[in-house]
Coordinates of C-alpha atoms and ligand atoms in Angstrom, one line a residue:
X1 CA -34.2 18.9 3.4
X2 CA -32.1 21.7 1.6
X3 CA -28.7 20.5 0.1
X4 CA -27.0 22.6 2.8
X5 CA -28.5 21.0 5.7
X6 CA -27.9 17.5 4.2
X7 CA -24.1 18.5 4.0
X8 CA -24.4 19.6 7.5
X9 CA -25.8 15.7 8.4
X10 CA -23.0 14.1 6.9
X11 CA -20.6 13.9 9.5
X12 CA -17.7 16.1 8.4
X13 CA -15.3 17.8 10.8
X14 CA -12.4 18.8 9.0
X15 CA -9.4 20.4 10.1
X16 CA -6.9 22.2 7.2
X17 CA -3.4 21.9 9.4
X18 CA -1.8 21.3 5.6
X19 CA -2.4 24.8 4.8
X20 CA -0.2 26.1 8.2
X21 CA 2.9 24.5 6.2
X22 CA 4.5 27.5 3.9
X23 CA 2.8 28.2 0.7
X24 CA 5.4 26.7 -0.9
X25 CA 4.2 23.2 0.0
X26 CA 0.4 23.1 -1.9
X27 CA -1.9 25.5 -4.0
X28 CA -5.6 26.1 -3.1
X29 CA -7.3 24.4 -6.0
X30 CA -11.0 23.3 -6.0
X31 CA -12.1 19.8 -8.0
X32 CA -13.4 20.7 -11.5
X33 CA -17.4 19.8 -11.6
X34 CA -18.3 16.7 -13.5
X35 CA -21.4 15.9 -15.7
X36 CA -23.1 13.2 -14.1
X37 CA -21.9 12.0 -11.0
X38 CA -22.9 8.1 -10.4
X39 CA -21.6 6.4 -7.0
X40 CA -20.5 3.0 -7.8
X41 CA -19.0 1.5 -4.4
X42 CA -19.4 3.0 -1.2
X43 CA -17.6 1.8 1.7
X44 CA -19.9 2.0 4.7
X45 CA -18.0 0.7 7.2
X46 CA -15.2 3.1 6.7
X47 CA -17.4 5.9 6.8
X48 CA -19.1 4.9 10.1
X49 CA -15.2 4.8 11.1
X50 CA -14.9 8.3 10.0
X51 CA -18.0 9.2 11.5
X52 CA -19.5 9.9 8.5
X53 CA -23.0 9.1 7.4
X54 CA -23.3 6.9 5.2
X55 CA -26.6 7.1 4.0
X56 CA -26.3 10.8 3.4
X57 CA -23.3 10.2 1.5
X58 CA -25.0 7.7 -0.9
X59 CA -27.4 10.4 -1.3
X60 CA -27.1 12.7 -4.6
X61 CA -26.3 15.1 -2.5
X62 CA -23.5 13.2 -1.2
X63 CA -22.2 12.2 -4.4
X64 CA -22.0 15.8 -5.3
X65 CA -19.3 15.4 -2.7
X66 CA -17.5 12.4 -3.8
X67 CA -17.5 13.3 -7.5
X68 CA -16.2 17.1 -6.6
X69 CA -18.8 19.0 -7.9
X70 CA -20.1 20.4 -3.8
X71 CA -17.1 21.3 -1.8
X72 CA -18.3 20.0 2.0
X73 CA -18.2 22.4 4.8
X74 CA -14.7 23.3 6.6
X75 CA -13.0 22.1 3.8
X76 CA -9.9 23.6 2.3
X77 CA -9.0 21.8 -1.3
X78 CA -6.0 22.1 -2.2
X79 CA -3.1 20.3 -4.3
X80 CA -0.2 19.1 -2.5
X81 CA 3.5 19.8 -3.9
X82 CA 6.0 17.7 -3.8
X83 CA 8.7 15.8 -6.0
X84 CA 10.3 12.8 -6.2
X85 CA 12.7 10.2 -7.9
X86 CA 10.8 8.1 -11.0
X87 CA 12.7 4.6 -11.9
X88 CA 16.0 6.6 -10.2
X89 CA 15.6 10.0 -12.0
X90 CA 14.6 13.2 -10.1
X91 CA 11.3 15.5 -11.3
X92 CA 9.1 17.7 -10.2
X93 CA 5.6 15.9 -9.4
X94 CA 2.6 17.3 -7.1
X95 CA -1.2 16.1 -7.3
X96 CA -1.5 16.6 -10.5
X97 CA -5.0 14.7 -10.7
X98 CA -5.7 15.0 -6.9
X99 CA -7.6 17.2 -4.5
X100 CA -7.1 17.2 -1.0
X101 CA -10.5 18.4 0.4
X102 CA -9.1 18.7 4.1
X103 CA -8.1 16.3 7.6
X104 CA -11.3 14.6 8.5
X105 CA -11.5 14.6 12.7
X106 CA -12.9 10.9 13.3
X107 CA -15.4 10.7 16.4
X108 CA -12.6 8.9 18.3
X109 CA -10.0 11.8 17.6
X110 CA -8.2 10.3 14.6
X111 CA -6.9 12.5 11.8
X112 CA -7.6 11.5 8.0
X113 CA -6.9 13.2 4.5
X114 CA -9.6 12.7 2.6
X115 CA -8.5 13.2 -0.9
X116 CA -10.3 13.0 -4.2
X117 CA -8.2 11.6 -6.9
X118 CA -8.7 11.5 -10.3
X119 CA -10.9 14.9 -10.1
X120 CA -9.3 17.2 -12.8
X121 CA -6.2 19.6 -13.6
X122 CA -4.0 21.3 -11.2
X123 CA -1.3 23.5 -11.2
X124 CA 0.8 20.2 -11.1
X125 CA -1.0 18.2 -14.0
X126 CA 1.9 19.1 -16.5
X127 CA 0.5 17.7 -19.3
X128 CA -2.3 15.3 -17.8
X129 CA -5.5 16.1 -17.9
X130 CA -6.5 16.0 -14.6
X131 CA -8.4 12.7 -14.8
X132 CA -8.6 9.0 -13.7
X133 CA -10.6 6.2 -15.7
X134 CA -12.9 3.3 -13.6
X135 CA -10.8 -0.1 -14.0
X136 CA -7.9 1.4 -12.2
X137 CA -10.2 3.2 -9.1
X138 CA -11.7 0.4 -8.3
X139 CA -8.6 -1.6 -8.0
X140 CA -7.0 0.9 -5.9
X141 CA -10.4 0.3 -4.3
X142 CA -9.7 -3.7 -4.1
X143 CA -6.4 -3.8 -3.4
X144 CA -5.9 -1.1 -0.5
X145 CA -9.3 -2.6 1.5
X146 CA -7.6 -6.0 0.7
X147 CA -4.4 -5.1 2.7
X148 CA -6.4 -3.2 5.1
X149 CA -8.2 -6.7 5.9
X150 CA -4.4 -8.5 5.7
X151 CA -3.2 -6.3 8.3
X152 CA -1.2 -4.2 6.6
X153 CA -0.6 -0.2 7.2
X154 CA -2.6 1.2 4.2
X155 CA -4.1 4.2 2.6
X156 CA -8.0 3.4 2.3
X157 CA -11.2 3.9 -0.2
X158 CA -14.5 5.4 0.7
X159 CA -15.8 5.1 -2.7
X160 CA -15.2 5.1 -6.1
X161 CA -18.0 7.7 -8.2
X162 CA -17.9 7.8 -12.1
X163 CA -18.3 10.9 -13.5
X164 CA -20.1 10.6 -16.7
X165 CA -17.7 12.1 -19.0
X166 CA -15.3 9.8 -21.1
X167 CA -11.9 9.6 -20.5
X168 CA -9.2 9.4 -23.2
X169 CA -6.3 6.9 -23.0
X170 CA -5.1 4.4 -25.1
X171 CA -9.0 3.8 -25.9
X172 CA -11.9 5.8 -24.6
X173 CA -12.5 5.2 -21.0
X174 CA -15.4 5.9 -18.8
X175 CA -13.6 8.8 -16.0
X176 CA -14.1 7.8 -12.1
X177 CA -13.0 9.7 -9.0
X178 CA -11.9 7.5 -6.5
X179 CA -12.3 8.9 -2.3
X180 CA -8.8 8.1 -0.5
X181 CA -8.4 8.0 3.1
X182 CA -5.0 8.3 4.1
X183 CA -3.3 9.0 7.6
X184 CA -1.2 11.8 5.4
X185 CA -0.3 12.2 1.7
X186 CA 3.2 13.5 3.6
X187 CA 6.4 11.6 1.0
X188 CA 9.6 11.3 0.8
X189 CA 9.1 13.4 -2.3
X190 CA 7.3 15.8 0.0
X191 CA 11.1 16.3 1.7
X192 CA 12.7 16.2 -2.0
X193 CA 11.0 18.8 -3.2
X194 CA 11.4 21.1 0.2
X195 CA 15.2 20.0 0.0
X196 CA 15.2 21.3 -3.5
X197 CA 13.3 24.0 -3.7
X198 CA 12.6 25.1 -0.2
X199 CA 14.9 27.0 2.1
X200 CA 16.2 25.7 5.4
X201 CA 13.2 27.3 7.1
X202 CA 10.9 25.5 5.2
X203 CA 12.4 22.0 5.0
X204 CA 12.5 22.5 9.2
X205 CA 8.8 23.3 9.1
X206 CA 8.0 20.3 6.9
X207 CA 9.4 18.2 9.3
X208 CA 8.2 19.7 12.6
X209 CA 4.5 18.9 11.0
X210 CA 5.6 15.2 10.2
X211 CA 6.8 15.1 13.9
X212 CA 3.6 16.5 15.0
X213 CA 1.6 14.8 12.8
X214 CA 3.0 11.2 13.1
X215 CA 5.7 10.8 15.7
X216 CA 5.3 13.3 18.4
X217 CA 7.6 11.3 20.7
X218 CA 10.4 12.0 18.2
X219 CA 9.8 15.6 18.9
X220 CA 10.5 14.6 22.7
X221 CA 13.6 13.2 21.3
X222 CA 17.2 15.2 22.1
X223 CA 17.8 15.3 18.0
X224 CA 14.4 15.3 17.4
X225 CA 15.2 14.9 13.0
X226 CA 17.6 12.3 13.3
X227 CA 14.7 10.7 15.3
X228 CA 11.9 11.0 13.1
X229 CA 14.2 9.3 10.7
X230 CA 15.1 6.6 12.7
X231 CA 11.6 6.2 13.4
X232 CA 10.1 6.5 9.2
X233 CA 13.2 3.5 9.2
X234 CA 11.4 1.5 11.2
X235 CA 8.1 2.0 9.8
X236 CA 9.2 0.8 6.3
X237 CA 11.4 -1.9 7.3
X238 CA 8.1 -3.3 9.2
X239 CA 5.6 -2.6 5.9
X240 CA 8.1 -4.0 3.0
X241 CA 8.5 -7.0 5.2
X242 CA 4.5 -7.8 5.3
X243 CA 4.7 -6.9 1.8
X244 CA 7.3 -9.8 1.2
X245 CA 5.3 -12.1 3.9
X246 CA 2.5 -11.8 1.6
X247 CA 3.8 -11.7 -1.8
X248 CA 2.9 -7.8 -2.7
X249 CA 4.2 -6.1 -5.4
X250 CA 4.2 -2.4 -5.2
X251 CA 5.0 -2.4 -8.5
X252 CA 5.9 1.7 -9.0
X253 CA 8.0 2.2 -5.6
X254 CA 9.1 5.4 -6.7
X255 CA 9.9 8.2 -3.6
X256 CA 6.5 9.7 -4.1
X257 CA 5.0 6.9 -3.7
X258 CA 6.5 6.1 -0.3
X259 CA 4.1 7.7 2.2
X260 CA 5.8 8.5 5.8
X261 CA 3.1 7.6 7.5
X262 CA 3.9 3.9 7.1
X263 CA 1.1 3.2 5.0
X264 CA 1.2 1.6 1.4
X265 CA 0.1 4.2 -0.7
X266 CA -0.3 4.8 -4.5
X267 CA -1.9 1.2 -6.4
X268 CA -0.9 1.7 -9.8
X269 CA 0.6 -0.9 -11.3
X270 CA 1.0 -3.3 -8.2
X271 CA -0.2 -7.6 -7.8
X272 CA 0.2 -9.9 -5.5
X273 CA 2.7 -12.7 -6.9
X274 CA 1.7 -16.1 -7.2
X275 CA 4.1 -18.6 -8.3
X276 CA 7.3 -17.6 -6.2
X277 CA 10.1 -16.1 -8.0
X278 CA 11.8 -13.3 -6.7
X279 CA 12.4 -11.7 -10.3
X280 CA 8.7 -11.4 -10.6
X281 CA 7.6 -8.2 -12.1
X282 CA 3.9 -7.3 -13.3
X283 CA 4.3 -3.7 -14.2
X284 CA 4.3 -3.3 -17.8
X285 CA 6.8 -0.2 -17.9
X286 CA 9.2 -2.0 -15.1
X287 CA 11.3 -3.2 -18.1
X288 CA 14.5 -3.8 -15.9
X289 CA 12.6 -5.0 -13.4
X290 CA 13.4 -2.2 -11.0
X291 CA 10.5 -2.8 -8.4
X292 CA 11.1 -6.6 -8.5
X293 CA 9.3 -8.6 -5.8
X294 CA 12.9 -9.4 -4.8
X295 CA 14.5 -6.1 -5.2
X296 CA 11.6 -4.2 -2.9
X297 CA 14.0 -4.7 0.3
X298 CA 16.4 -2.8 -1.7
X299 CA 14.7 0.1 -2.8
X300 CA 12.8 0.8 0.3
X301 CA 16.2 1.2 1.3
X302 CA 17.5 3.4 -1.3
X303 CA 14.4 5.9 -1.2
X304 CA 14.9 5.8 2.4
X305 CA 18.5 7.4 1.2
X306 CA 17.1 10.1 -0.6
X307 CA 14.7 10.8 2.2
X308 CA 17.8 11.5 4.4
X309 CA 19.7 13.2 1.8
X310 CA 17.0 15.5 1.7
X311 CA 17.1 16.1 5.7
X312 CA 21.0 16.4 5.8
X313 CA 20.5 20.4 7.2
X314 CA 18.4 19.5 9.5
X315 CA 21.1 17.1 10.9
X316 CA 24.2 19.1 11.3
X317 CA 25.8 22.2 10.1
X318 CA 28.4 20.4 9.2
X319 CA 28.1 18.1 5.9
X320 CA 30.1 15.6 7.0
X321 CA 29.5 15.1 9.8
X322 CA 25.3 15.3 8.7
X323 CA 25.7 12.4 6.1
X324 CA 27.4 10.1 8.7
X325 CA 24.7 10.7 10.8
X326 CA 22.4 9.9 8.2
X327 CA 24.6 7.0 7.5
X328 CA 24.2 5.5 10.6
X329 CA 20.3 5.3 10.6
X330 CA 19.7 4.2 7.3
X331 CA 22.6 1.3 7.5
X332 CA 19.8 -0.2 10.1
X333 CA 17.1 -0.6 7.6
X334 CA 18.3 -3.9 6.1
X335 CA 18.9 -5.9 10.1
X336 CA 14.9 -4.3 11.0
X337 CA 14.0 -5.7 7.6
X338 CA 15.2 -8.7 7.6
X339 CA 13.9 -9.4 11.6
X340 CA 10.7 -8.4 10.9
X341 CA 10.8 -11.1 7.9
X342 CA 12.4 -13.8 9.8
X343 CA 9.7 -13.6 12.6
X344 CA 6.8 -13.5 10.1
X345 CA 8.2 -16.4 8.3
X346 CA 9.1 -18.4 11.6
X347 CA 4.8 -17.6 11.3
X348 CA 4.4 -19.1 8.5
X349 CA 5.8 -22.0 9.9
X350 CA 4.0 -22.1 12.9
X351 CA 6.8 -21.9 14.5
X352 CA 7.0 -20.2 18.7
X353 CA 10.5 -20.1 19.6
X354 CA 14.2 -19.3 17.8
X355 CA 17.0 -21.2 16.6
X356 CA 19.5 -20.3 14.5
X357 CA 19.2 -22.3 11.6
X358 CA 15.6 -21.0 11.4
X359 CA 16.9 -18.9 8.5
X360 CA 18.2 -21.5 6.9
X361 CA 14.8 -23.8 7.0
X362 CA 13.0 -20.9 5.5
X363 CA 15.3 -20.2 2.8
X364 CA 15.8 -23.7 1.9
X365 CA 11.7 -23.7 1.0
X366 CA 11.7 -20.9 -0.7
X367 CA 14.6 -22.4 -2.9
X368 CA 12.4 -25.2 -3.4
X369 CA 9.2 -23.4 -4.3
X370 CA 11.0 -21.5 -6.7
X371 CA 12.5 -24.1 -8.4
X372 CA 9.0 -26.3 -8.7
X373 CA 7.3 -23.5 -9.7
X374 CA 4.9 -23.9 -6.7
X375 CA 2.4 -20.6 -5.9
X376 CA 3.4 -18.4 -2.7
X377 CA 0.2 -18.5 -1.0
X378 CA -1.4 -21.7 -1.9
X379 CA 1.8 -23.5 -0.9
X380 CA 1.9 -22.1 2.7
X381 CA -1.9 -22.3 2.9
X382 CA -1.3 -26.2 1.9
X383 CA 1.2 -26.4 4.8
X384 CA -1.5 -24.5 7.0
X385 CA -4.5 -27.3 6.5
X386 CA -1.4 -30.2 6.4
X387 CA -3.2 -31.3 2.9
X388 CA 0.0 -31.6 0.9
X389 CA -2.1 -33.6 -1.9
X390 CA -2.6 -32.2 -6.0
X391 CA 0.8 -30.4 -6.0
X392 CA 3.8 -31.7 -7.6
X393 CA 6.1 -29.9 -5.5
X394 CA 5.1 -32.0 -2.5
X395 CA 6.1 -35.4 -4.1
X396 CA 9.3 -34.0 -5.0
X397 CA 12.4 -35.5 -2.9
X398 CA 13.5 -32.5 -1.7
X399 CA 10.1 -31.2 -0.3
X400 CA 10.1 -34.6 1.7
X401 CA 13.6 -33.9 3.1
X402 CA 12.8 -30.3 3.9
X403 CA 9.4 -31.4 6.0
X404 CA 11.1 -33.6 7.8
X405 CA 13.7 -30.9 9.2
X406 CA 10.5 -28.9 9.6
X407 CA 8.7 -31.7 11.6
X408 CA 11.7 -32.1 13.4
X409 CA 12.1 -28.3 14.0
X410 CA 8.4 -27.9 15.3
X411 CA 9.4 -30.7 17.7
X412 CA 11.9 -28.8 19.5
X413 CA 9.2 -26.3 21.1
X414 CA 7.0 -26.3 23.7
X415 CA 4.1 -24.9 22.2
X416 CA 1.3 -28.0 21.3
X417 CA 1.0 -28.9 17.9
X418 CA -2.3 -27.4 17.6
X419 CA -1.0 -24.3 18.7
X420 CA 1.2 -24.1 16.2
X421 CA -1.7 -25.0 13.3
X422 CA -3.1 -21.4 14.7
X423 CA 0.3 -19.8 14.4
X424 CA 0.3 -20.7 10.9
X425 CA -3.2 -19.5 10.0
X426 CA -3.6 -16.6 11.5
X427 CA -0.2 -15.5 9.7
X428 CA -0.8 -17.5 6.1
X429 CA -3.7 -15.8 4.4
X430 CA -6.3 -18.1 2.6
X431 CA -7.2 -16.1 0.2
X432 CA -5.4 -12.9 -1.5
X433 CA -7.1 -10.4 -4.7
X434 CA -5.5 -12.8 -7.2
X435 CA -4.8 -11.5 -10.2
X436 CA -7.5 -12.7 -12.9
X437 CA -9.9 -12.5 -9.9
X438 CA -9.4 -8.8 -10.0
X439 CA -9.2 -8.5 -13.5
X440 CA -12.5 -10.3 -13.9
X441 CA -14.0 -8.2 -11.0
X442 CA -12.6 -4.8 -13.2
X443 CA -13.9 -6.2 -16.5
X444 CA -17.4 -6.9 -15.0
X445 CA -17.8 -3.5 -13.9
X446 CA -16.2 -1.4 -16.9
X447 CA -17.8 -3.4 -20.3
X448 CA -20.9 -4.6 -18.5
X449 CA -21.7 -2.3 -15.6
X450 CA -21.7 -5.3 -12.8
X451 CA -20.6 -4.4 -9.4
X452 CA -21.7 -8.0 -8.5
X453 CA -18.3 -9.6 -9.0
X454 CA -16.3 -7.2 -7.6
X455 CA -18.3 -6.5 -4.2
X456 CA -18.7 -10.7 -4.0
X457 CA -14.4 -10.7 -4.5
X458 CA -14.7 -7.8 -1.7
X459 CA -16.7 -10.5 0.5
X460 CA -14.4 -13.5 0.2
X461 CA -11.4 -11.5 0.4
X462 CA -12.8 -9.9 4.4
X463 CA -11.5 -12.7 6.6
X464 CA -8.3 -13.8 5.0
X465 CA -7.3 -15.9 8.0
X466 CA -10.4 -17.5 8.4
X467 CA -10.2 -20.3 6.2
X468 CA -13.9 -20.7 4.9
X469 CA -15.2 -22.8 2.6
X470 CA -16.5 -20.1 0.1
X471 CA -12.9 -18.7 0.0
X472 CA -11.8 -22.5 -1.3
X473 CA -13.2 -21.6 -5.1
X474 CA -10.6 -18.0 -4.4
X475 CA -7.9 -20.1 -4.2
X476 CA -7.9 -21.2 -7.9
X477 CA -5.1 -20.3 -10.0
X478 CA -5.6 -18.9 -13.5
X479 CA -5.5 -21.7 -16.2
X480 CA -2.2 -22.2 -17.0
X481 CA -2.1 -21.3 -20.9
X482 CA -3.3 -17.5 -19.9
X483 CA -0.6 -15.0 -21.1
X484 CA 1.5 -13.6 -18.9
X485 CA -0.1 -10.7 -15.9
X486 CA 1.2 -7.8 -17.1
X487 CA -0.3 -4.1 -15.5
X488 CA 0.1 -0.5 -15.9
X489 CA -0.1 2.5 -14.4
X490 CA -3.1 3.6 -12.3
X491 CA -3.7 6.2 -15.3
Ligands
LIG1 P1 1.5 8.1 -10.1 O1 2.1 7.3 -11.2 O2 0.0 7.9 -9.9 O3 2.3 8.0 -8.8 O4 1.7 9.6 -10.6 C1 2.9 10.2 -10.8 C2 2.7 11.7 -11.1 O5 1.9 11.9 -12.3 C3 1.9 12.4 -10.0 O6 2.5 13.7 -9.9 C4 0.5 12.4 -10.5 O7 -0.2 13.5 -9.9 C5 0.8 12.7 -12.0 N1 -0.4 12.2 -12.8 C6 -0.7 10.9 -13.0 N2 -1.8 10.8 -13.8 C7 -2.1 12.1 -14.1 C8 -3.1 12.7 -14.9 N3 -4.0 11.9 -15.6 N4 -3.2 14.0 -15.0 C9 -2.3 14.8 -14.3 N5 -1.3 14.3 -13.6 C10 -1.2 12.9 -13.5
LIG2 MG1 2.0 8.6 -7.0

């Protein structure tokens, strides 16, 4: 079989709709070939999804593909523009180490970017070389098919290829191109940038195609901007409250890094917390501790204001009268926020109906995990299987007091106890990509060339709510003397 006809086998069906926005919005840039293109971890499943074949894709002639070096038929590459505010300050961004090969058509009509990242210079680099290294590929490929599995809205990986050619950081690193299968790479830098740069025309045409693209009935819509805001609103008041339900940290929640889609996007520097604090903060450059676990509420909200800022003309003629407008949809963020979080706790609990002083009850633990130290998910999980032994937080006075308002609490609805038990697992995850366990998972595969430990944490981490008895030894937390997690950016 010729390499051409293989390509033909794979599966693609792209569509380039990206490049019907003005040229202002991307440059047509191909990948930059690599040396020695070595597929690492492949996601079959996704690619059956995507209807794409996986065995030809694991193929060298496939990896000529996911390494950048064979553009695949129907594809248009291209770098994406866009801007965006970093730790509060506004620059001028773009893929700058990312290739959007096209919009995959799935067999069951679904539309897909399928980008390359990590697969050399474009006109957006500045001064980056184009590049990403292995450890922080595959944890984008970890983390993203971990929240996939959690339920929550994410970008995905196809695979992760290393490139055979080195890659310079702090030390020498071996360079990797990661495959990233997002519903749209569209931001709410993608707005700043046509707000800044663009002209009216152009910021109207950037959001007829996130209309058409995403929220067609806002187009239906009598104001059919101030819609598509209201709807983006809603979408990100529902994703930062399963980020809170399950202890994610975003880490770098910067506007281009805030996908409109919905979908987390961009697993740089993020973790999943484990002893609850609110003030917890992984990422190494978060020195004021910005992108808090606490504080995410907040700046989901404050992005979201720099997303409407960025609309304003498309509101009103008038100024005025186009920020109160704005005003009014983005004062709704924090009551969707916080109802989405109250019914996912209420979960947690196990618990059916609502009372008033549910808030209260899930506060109050909270308050007390923080103040015993107690780990996020292991404490709920505890509550989940009722085996409250080996912790000290539940011999402490005020855990007693609190179950028995919770005991009490369950008491006053209708749903059987066993009901609730089901509740409560299928909404407190067993196991989560803790911290060391990705770290050893990274280290494994970049000093030793192992794949074992991070496709066995892949394994575990599949049925988060099912409670099995291999997940029990994923549970563990690191030993207690190890230095504080600190991470960096997905460089
Ligand atoms: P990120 O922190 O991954 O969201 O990236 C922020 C910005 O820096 C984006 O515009 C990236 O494209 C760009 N960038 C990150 N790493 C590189 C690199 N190695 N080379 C060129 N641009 C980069
Ligand atoms: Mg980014």
């Amino acid at each position: 079989m010729t390499m051409e006809s293989t390509i033909m086998k794979t599966g693609w069906s792209f569509d380039n709709t990206y490049t019907g926005l003005p040229a202002l919005f991307y440059t047509a840039t191909n990948p930059t070939p690599v040396r020695s293109p070595k597929l690492v971890i492949f996601n079959s499943s996704l690619a059956n999804e995507l209807g794409l074949d996986s065995e030809v894709l694991q193929s060298n002639a496939g990896m000529e593909i996911l390494a950048g070096n064979k553009t695949p038929e129907g594809a248009f590459p291209l770098a994406q523009a866009y801007a965006g505010h970093q730790f509060g300050h506004f620059t001028m961004l773009g893929d700058g180490r990312a290739i959007l090969l096209g919009e995959q058509i799935t067999p069951s009509g679904k539309r897909f970017d399928i980008q390359l990242k990590g697969s050399g210079r474009t006109p957006y680099s500045r001064r980056g070389d184009g590049r990403a290294t292995l450890g922080p590929m595959l944890r984008e490929y970890i983390i993203s098919e971990a929240m996939q599995v959690l339920g929550i809205p994410t970008t995905r990986s196809l695979a992760v290829a290393m490139t055979g050619e080195p890659v310079y950081r702090e030390t020498e690193q071996p360079g990797a191109i990661l495959t990233r299968i997002a519903s749209s790479h569209l931001r709410v830098g993608t707005f700043e940038y046509a707000a800044k740069w663009g002209t009216k025309v152009e910021l109207k045409a950037l959001a007829d195609y996130t209309i058409k693209r995403h929220f067609p009935e806002a187009g239906a819509k009598g104001d059919p901007y101030l819609a598509l805001l209201k709807e983006i609103i809603k979408q990100q008041a529902e994703l930062i409250s399963r980020w809170q339900l399950v202890g994610f940290i975003h880490g770098v929640m910067n506007t281009d890094n805030m996908a409109l889609s919905g979908e987390t996007i961009d697993y740089g520097p993020c973790a999943f917390m484990d002893t609850y604090d609110p003030a917890t903060v992984f990422s190494s450059i978060d020195v004021h501790g910005r992108y808090a676990y606490g504080n995410q509420p907040h700046i989901a909200a404050w992005n979201l204001s720099r997303l409407a800022e960025a609309m304003l003309p498309l509101f009103h003629q008038d100024e005025e009268q186009a920020v109160k407008l704005a005003q009014d949809e983005i004062v709704d963020f924090s009551d969707r926020y916080q109802e989405h979080w109250l019914a996912g706790m209420r979960a947690k609990l196990g618990i059916f109906n609502q009372e008033p002083e549910d808030e209260n009850l899930v506060e109050d633990i909270l308050e007390i995990m923080h103040k015993h130290n107690a780990d996020y998910t292991n404490t709920f999980r505890a509550l989940t299987l009722d085996k409250l032994e080996n912790t000290a937080l539940f011999g402490t006075s005020e855990f007693i007091d609190w179950q028995t308002r919770w005991k009490l609490r369950l008491g006053r609805q209708q749903e059987p106890k066993e009901e609730s038990r089901q509740l409560m697992k299928s909404s407190n995850p067993s196991v989560i990509p803790r911290n060391h366990r990705v770290e050893e998972a990274l280290e494994a595969a970049v000093k030793h060339n192992d794949y074992s430990v991070a496709k066995r944490l892949l394994e575990v981490l599949k049925n988060p709510f099912e409670y099995t008895p291999e997940q029990e030894e994923y549970t563990a937390l690191p030993a207690p003397n190890s230095c504080k997690y600190r991470t960096f950016c997905g460089t």
